[in-house]
Short mmCIF file of C-alpha atoms in Angstrom, two decimals:
data_model
loop_
_atom_site.label_atom_id
_atom_site.label_comp_id
_atom_site.label_asym_id
_atom_site.label_seq_id
_atom_site.Cartn_x
_atom_site.Cartn_y
_atom_site.Cartn_z
CA UNK M 1147 73.20 50.44 121.77
CA UNK M 1148 71.72 49.46 125.23
CA UNK M 1149 74.70 48.57 127.75
CA UNK M 1150 74.29 46.86 131.13
CA UNK M 1151 73.86 49.29 133.86
CA UNK M 1152 76.18 47.26 136.32
CA UNK M 1153 78.99 46.36 133.87
CA UNK M 1154 82.34 46.14 135.72
CA UNK M 1155 84.22 49.46 135.74
CA UNK M 1156 87.46 49.80 134.19
CA UNK M 1157 90.52 50.38 136.18
CA UNK M 1158 92.56 51.52 133.42
CA UNK M 1159 93.78 55.11 133.45
CA UNK M 1160 96.21 57.40 131.10
CA UNK M 1161 98.96 55.87 133.27
CA UNK M 1162 97.97 52.38 132.91
CA UNK M 1163 98.15 51.19 129.40
CA UNK M 1164 95.29 48.71 128.35
CA UNK M 1165 96.78 44.89 128.23
CA UNK M 1166 95.21 42.15 126.40
CA UNK M 1167 94.92 40.48 129.81
CA UNK M 1168 93.05 43.36 131.58
CA UNK M 1169 90.54 43.70 128.17
CA UNK M 1170 90.00 40.02 128.33
CA UNK M 1171 89.03 40.09 132.13
CA UNK M 1172 86.61 42.82 131.51
CA UNK M 1173 85.04 40.90 128.56
CA UNK M 1174 85.18 37.62 130.61
CA UNK M 1175 83.36 38.84 133.55
CA UNK M 1176 80.65 40.82 131.45
CA UNK M 1177 79.80 37.77 129.26
CA UNK M 1178 80.09 35.28 132.24
CA UNK M 1179 82.42 33.48 129.56
CA UNK M 1180 83.47 30.66 132.21
CA UNK M 1181 79.77 29.54 132.58
CA UNK M 1182 79.44 28.41 129.03
CA UNK M 1183 80.61 24.88 127.80
CA UNK M 1184 81.77 25.63 124.54
CA UNK M 1185 83.73 24.18 121.41
CA UNK M 1186 86.58 26.58 121.41
CA UNK M 1187 88.47 28.63 124.11
CA UNK M 1188 86.80 31.93 124.91
CA UNK M 1189 89.05 34.92 125.85
CA UNK M 1190 92.59 35.77 124.88
CA UNK M 1191 93.51 33.14 122.11
CA UNK M 1192 96.78 34.98 120.97
CA UNK M 1193 98.82 37.30 122.85
CA UNK M 1194 100.37 39.90 120.93
CA UNK M 1195 102.41 41.24 123.76
CA UNK M 1196 101.72 45.05 123.44
CA UNK M 1197 99.50 47.74 125.08
CA UNK M 1198 96.27 47.95 123.27
CA UNK M 1199 95.51 51.48 121.74
CA UNK M 1200 93.39 50.54 118.75
CA UNK M 1201 90.74 47.79 118.19
CA UNK M 1202 89.28 46.02 115.18
CA UNK M 1203 86.15 43.79 115.55
CA UNK M 1204 84.79 41.59 113.03
CA UNK M 1205 82.84 38.24 113.07
CA UNK M 1206 85.46 35.78 111.96
CA UNK M 1207 89.21 35.90 112.55
CA UNK M 1208 89.87 35.39 108.82
CA UNK M 1209 92.99 36.39 107.11
CA UNK M 1210 91.36 39.34 105.47
CA UNK M 1211 90.36 40.69 108.69
CA UNK M 1212 93.91 40.27 109.90
CA UNK M 1213 95.18 42.23 106.96
CA UNK M 1214 92.69 44.86 107.62
CA UNK M 1215 93.82 45.30 111.24
CA UNK M 1216 97.59 45.28 110.14
CA UNK M 1217 96.57 48.16 107.65
CA UNK M 1218 94.90 50.05 110.52
CA UNK M 1219 97.76 49.59 112.82
CA UNK M 1220 95.52 47.79 115.38
CA UNK M 1221 96.95 46.12 118.42
CA UNK M 1222 94.03 43.71 118.91
CA UNK M 1223 91.17 41.99 116.96
CA UNK M 1224 88.04 41.02 119.01
CA UNK M 1225 85.71 38.34 116.73
CA UNK M 1226 82.91 35.99 117.42
CA UNK M 1227 84.73 33.13 115.57
CA UNK M 1228 88.20 32.75 116.63
CA UNK M 1229 90.74 29.52 116.49
CA UNK M 1230 91.33 26.30 118.25
CA UNK M 1231 87.98 24.46 117.36
CA UNK M 1232 87.38 21.47 119.14
CA UNK M 1233 88.26 18.44 116.80
CA UNK M 1234 90.52 20.28 114.45
CA UNK M 1235 94.27 19.50 113.51
CA UNK M 1236 96.46 20.94 116.16
CA UNK M 1237 99.56 21.70 113.85
CA UNK M 1238 99.61 25.59 113.08
CA UNK M 1239 100.57 24.89 109.65
CA UNK M 1240 98.80 26.15 106.15
CA UNK M 1241 96.01 28.68 106.48
CA UNK M 1242 96.05 28.32 110.20
CA UNK M 1243 99.77 28.93 110.47
CA UNK M 1244 99.62 32.08 108.02
CA UNK M 1245 96.76 33.59 110.12
CA UNK M 1246 98.50 33.11 113.50
CA UNK M 1247 101.77 34.11 111.97
CA UNK M 1248 100.63 37.27 110.82
CA UNK M 1249 99.29 38.11 114.60
CA UNK M 1250 102.45 37.27 116.15
CA UNK M 1251 104.61 39.16 113.39
CA UNK M 1252 102.63 42.38 113.87
CA UNK M 1253 102.18 42.12 117.72
CA UNK M 1254 98.32 41.77 117.33
CA UNK M 1255 96.40 40.04 120.05
CA UNK M 1256 93.37 37.83 119.21
CA UNK M 1257 90.41 37.84 121.62
CA UNK M 1258 87.37 35.66 120.57
CA UNK M 1259 83.80 34.76 122.20
CA UNK M 1260 81.72 32.38 120.80
CA UNK M 1261 78.67 31.07 122.87
CA UNK M 1262 78.90 33.85 125.58
CA UNK M 1263 78.34 36.27 122.92
CA UNK M 1264 75.59 34.27 121.43
CA UNK M 1265 73.70 34.03 124.70
CA UNK M 1266 74.30 37.44 126.50
CA UNK M 1267 70.75 38.92 127.01
CA UNK M 1268 71.91 42.51 126.31
CA UNK M 1269 74.55 42.62 123.62
CA UNK M 1270 74.37 38.95 122.67
CA UNK M 1271 74.02 37.94 119.04
CA UNK M 1272 70.26 36.91 119.58
CA UNK M 1273 69.48 39.94 121.55
CA UNK M 1274 70.70 42.24 118.82
CA UNK M 1275 68.97 40.14 115.98
CA UNK M 1276 65.62 40.58 117.93
CA UNK M 1277 66.16 44.37 118.33
CA UNK M 1278 66.76 44.65 114.64
CA UNK M 1279 63.63 42.70 113.69
CA UNK M 1280 61.37 44.38 116.48
CA UNK M 1281 60.90 41.11 118.45
CA UNK M 1282 60.43 41.02 122.11
CA UNK M 1283 62.30 38.51 123.81
CA UNK M 1284 60.02 36.64 126.62
CA UNK M 1285 62.13 33.61 127.41
CA UNK M 1286 64.64 30.78 126.58
CA UNK M 1287 64.30 28.42 123.76
CA UNK M 1288 65.77 25.90 126.31
CA UNK M 1289 64.52 26.98 129.64
CA UNK M 1290 65.88 24.26 131.83
CA UNK M 1291 69.44 25.48 130.74
CA UNK M 1292 71.55 27.56 133.03
CA UNK M 1293 72.88 29.75 130.25
CA UNK M 1294 70.40 29.20 127.38
CA UNK M 1295 71.74 30.25 123.88
CA UNK M 1296 68.34 30.43 121.91
CA UNK M 1297 65.47 32.55 122.68
CA UNK M 1298 61.56 32.80 122.04
CA UNK M 1299 60.06 36.20 121.19
CA UNK M 1300 56.94 37.84 120.26
CA UNK M 1301 56.16 40.19 117.51
CA UNK M 1302 52.93 41.90 116.26
CA UNK M 1303 50.87 39.52 114.19
CA UNK M 1304 51.93 39.37 110.77
CA UNK M 1305 52.37 37.26 107.71
CA UNK M 1306 55.46 35.44 106.64
CA UNK M 1307 55.92 37.93 103.72
CA UNK M 1308 55.76 40.70 106.20
CA UNK M 1309 58.49 39.00 108.35
CA UNK M 1310 60.51 38.37 105.15
CA UNK M 1311 60.41 42.17 104.28
CA UNK M 1312 61.52 43.17 107.79
CA UNK M 1313 64.67 40.77 107.78
CA UNK M 1314 65.49 41.54 104.36
CA UNK M 1315 65.48 45.53 105.37
CA UNK M 1316 67.30 44.78 108.74
CA UNK M 1317 70.18 42.54 107.70
CA UNK M 1318 70.27 43.77 103.88
CA UNK M 1319 69.74 40.26 102.26
CA UNK M 1320 66.76 38.37 101.75
CA UNK M 1321 66.30 35.25 104.03
CA UNK M 1322 65.45 31.76 102.53
CA UNK M 1323 61.91 31.18 103.68
CA UNK M 1324 60.71 27.66 103.98
CA UNK M 1325 56.85 27.70 104.43
CA UNK M 1326 54.92 25.28 106.89
CA UNK M 1327 52.13 25.64 104.32
CA UNK M 1328 53.43 23.08 101.94
CA UNK M 1329 50.87 21.53 99.61
CA UNK M 1330 51.66 17.96 98.96
CA UNK M 1331 48.73 17.59 96.31
CA UNK M 1332 50.92 18.66 93.48
CA UNK M 1333 53.01 15.57 93.91
CA UNK M 1334 50.34 13.24 92.81
CA UNK M 1335 47.14 13.95 91.11
CA UNK M 1336 45.86 10.33 90.77
CA UNK M 1337 43.47 10.89 93.67
CA UNK M 1338 43.32 14.94 93.62
CA UNK M 1339 39.78 16.25 93.01
CA UNK M 1340 39.85 19.86 91.44
CA UNK M 1341 36.61 20.27 93.39
CA UNK M 1342 38.14 19.89 96.84
CA UNK M 1343 37.35 22.95 98.62
CA UNK M 1344 39.80 22.08 101.30
CA UNK M 1345 42.80 22.97 99.16
CA UNK M 1346 42.24 26.56 100.02
CA UNK M 1347 44.11 27.72 103.02
CA UNK M 1348 44.42 30.80 105.24
CA UNK M 1349 47.80 32.43 105.32
CA UNK M 1350 49.39 31.74 108.56
CA UNK M 1351 49.77 34.35 111.26
CA UNK M 1352 53.22 34.58 113.01
CA UNK M 1353 53.07 35.91 116.54
CA UNK M 1354 55.56 33.59 118.41
CA UNK M 1355 59.11 33.37 117.12
CA UNK M 1356 62.10 31.20 118.17
CA UNK M 1357 65.42 32.45 117.31
CA UNK M 1358 69.26 31.60 117.50
CA UNK M 1359 71.75 32.79 115.12
CA UNK M 1360 74.41 31.30 113.17
CA UNK M 1361 74.18 27.42 112.70
CA UNK M 1362 71.32 26.68 114.96
CA UNK M 1363 68.85 25.15 112.26
CA UNK M 1364 68.57 22.00 114.07
CA UNK M 1365 66.88 24.08 116.86
CA UNK M 1366 63.79 24.22 114.93
CA UNK M 1367 62.57 20.87 116.57
CA UNK M 1368 62.50 22.61 119.74
CA UNK M 1369 61.17 25.85 118.52
CA UNK M 1370 58.16 23.68 117.31
CA UNK M 1371 57.97 22.12 120.63
CA UNK M 1372 57.78 25.22 122.45
CA UNK M 1373 54.81 26.32 120.40
CA UNK M 1374 56.56 28.66 117.98
CA UNK M 1375 55.01 29.70 114.60
CA UNK M 1376 58.33 30.48 113.15
CA UNK M 1377 61.88 29.99 113.68
CA UNK M 1378 64.88 32.29 112.58
CA UNK M 1379 68.79 31.03 112.29
CA UNK M 1380 71.22 31.72 109.95
CA UNK M 1381 72.17 28.42 108.15
CA UNK M 1382 69.68 25.46 106.63
CA UNK M 1383 70.35 21.92 106.07
CA UNK M 1384 68.59 19.70 103.65
CA UNK M 1385 66.64 18.23 106.46
CA UNK M 1386 65.61 21.48 107.74
CA UNK M 1387 63.13 21.99 104.95
CA UNK M 1388 61.35 18.72 105.60
CA UNK M 1389 61.44 19.43 109.52
CA UNK M 1390 59.66 22.88 108.90
CA UNK M 1391 57.16 21.39 106.43
CA UNK M 1392 56.33 18.44 108.82
CA UNK M 1393 56.40 20.20 112.16
CA UNK M 1394 54.23 22.96 110.88
CA UNK M 1395 56.58 25.85 111.38
CA UNK M 1396 57.76 28.59 109.05
CA UNK M 1397 61.76 28.47 108.86
CA UNK M 1398 63.71 31.71 107.96
CA UNK M 1399 67.49 31.09 107.00
CA UNK M 1400 69.22 34.48 107.21
CA UNK M 1401 72.65 33.86 106.60
CA UNK M 1402 75.35 32.67 109.42
CA UNK M 1403 77.58 35.73 108.91
CA UNK M 1404 74.34 38.23 108.68
CA UNK M 1405 72.85 37.18 112.02
CA UNK M 1406 75.99 37.32 113.90
CA UNK M 1407 77.49 40.85 113.13
CA UNK M 1408 75.41 42.37 115.78
CA UNK M 1409 76.94 40.85 118.93
CA UNK M 1410 80.60 41.70 118.29
CA UNK M 1411 79.78 45.32 117.14
CA UNK M 1412 77.80 45.77 120.57
CA UNK M 1413 80.80 44.38 122.43
CA UNK M 1414 83.22 46.67 120.68
CA UNK M 1415 81.06 49.82 121.30
CA UNK M 1416 80.87 48.55 125.01
CA UNK M 1417 84.69 48.36 125.20
CA UNK M 1418 85.22 51.64 123.54
CA UNK M 1419 83.08 53.47 125.99
CA UNK M 1420 84.56 51.44 128.95
CA UNK M 1421 88.56 52.08 128.24
CA UNK M 1422 88.27 55.09 125.74
CA UNK M 1423 89.96 53.45 122.89
CA UNK M 1424 88.94 53.67 119.29
CA UNK M 1425 87.15 50.57 118.21
CA UNK M 1426 86.15 49.64 114.40
CA UNK M 1427 84.01 47.05 112.93
CA UNK M 1428 85.10 45.65 109.75
CA UNK M 1429 82.92 43.60 107.91
CA UNK M 1430 84.29 41.01 105.70
CA UNK M 1431 81.71 40.22 103.26
CA UNK M 1432 80.43 36.57 103.66
CA UNK M 1433 77.19 35.09 101.88
CA UNK M 1434 76.97 32.17 103.77
#
């Protein structure tokens, strides 16, 4: 993993235990967390109240990840998807209560970063995914934003089938590919001539790719407006299929979870190096 050369240096020593607050401050500064207008609080979400000697990382702070952290005797969990999302019910009951209750009962701190971990140019989800797929990021999908999340990248000229193979090998799952070459002639044959030579199409070459991990399927419109041949994200909606066909841009739905494993792993590796603490990534399987 490549890390930022001018990353803030840790002040922690063997005589100064690592606290949730000092770990969070380091991550806040490195990720420029305060610069993002997000849907949930970034940083320390639950304070376990004890020094941090072992950390577990994962994509989402689900109960299975918490149970794994308890088994590993971890003092902190760092994730991409944490708690307290905008618009969700406030009472800490039911599933939410069980999760937070376990964290507090076992003295485990929860630290989460959402958009800052998507958008970071070095260890962010988009940057990590681009590296995995052999893409070279050249700019922002929304160039007028001060802290853009989506990106535009280039790749060696290739077919959609070739890109599908690359994604499958990198993420260990086959993406759902919606082709821009949609033939509507099969919907009605009343006026269709079998001798129409224009029905033969040349396979599209992909050279310019828009990407934004997770649930960014609606950014496909912007990717098309920016002249991308293809757009890569995690999820797909019913409307995404029609957008791809009508905008003339190939779409690859690669899985929300699968596209967002890279950022939190990279952040964990950076923290391990910075503070000399063991950090373990645990992948809770999620097909979505």
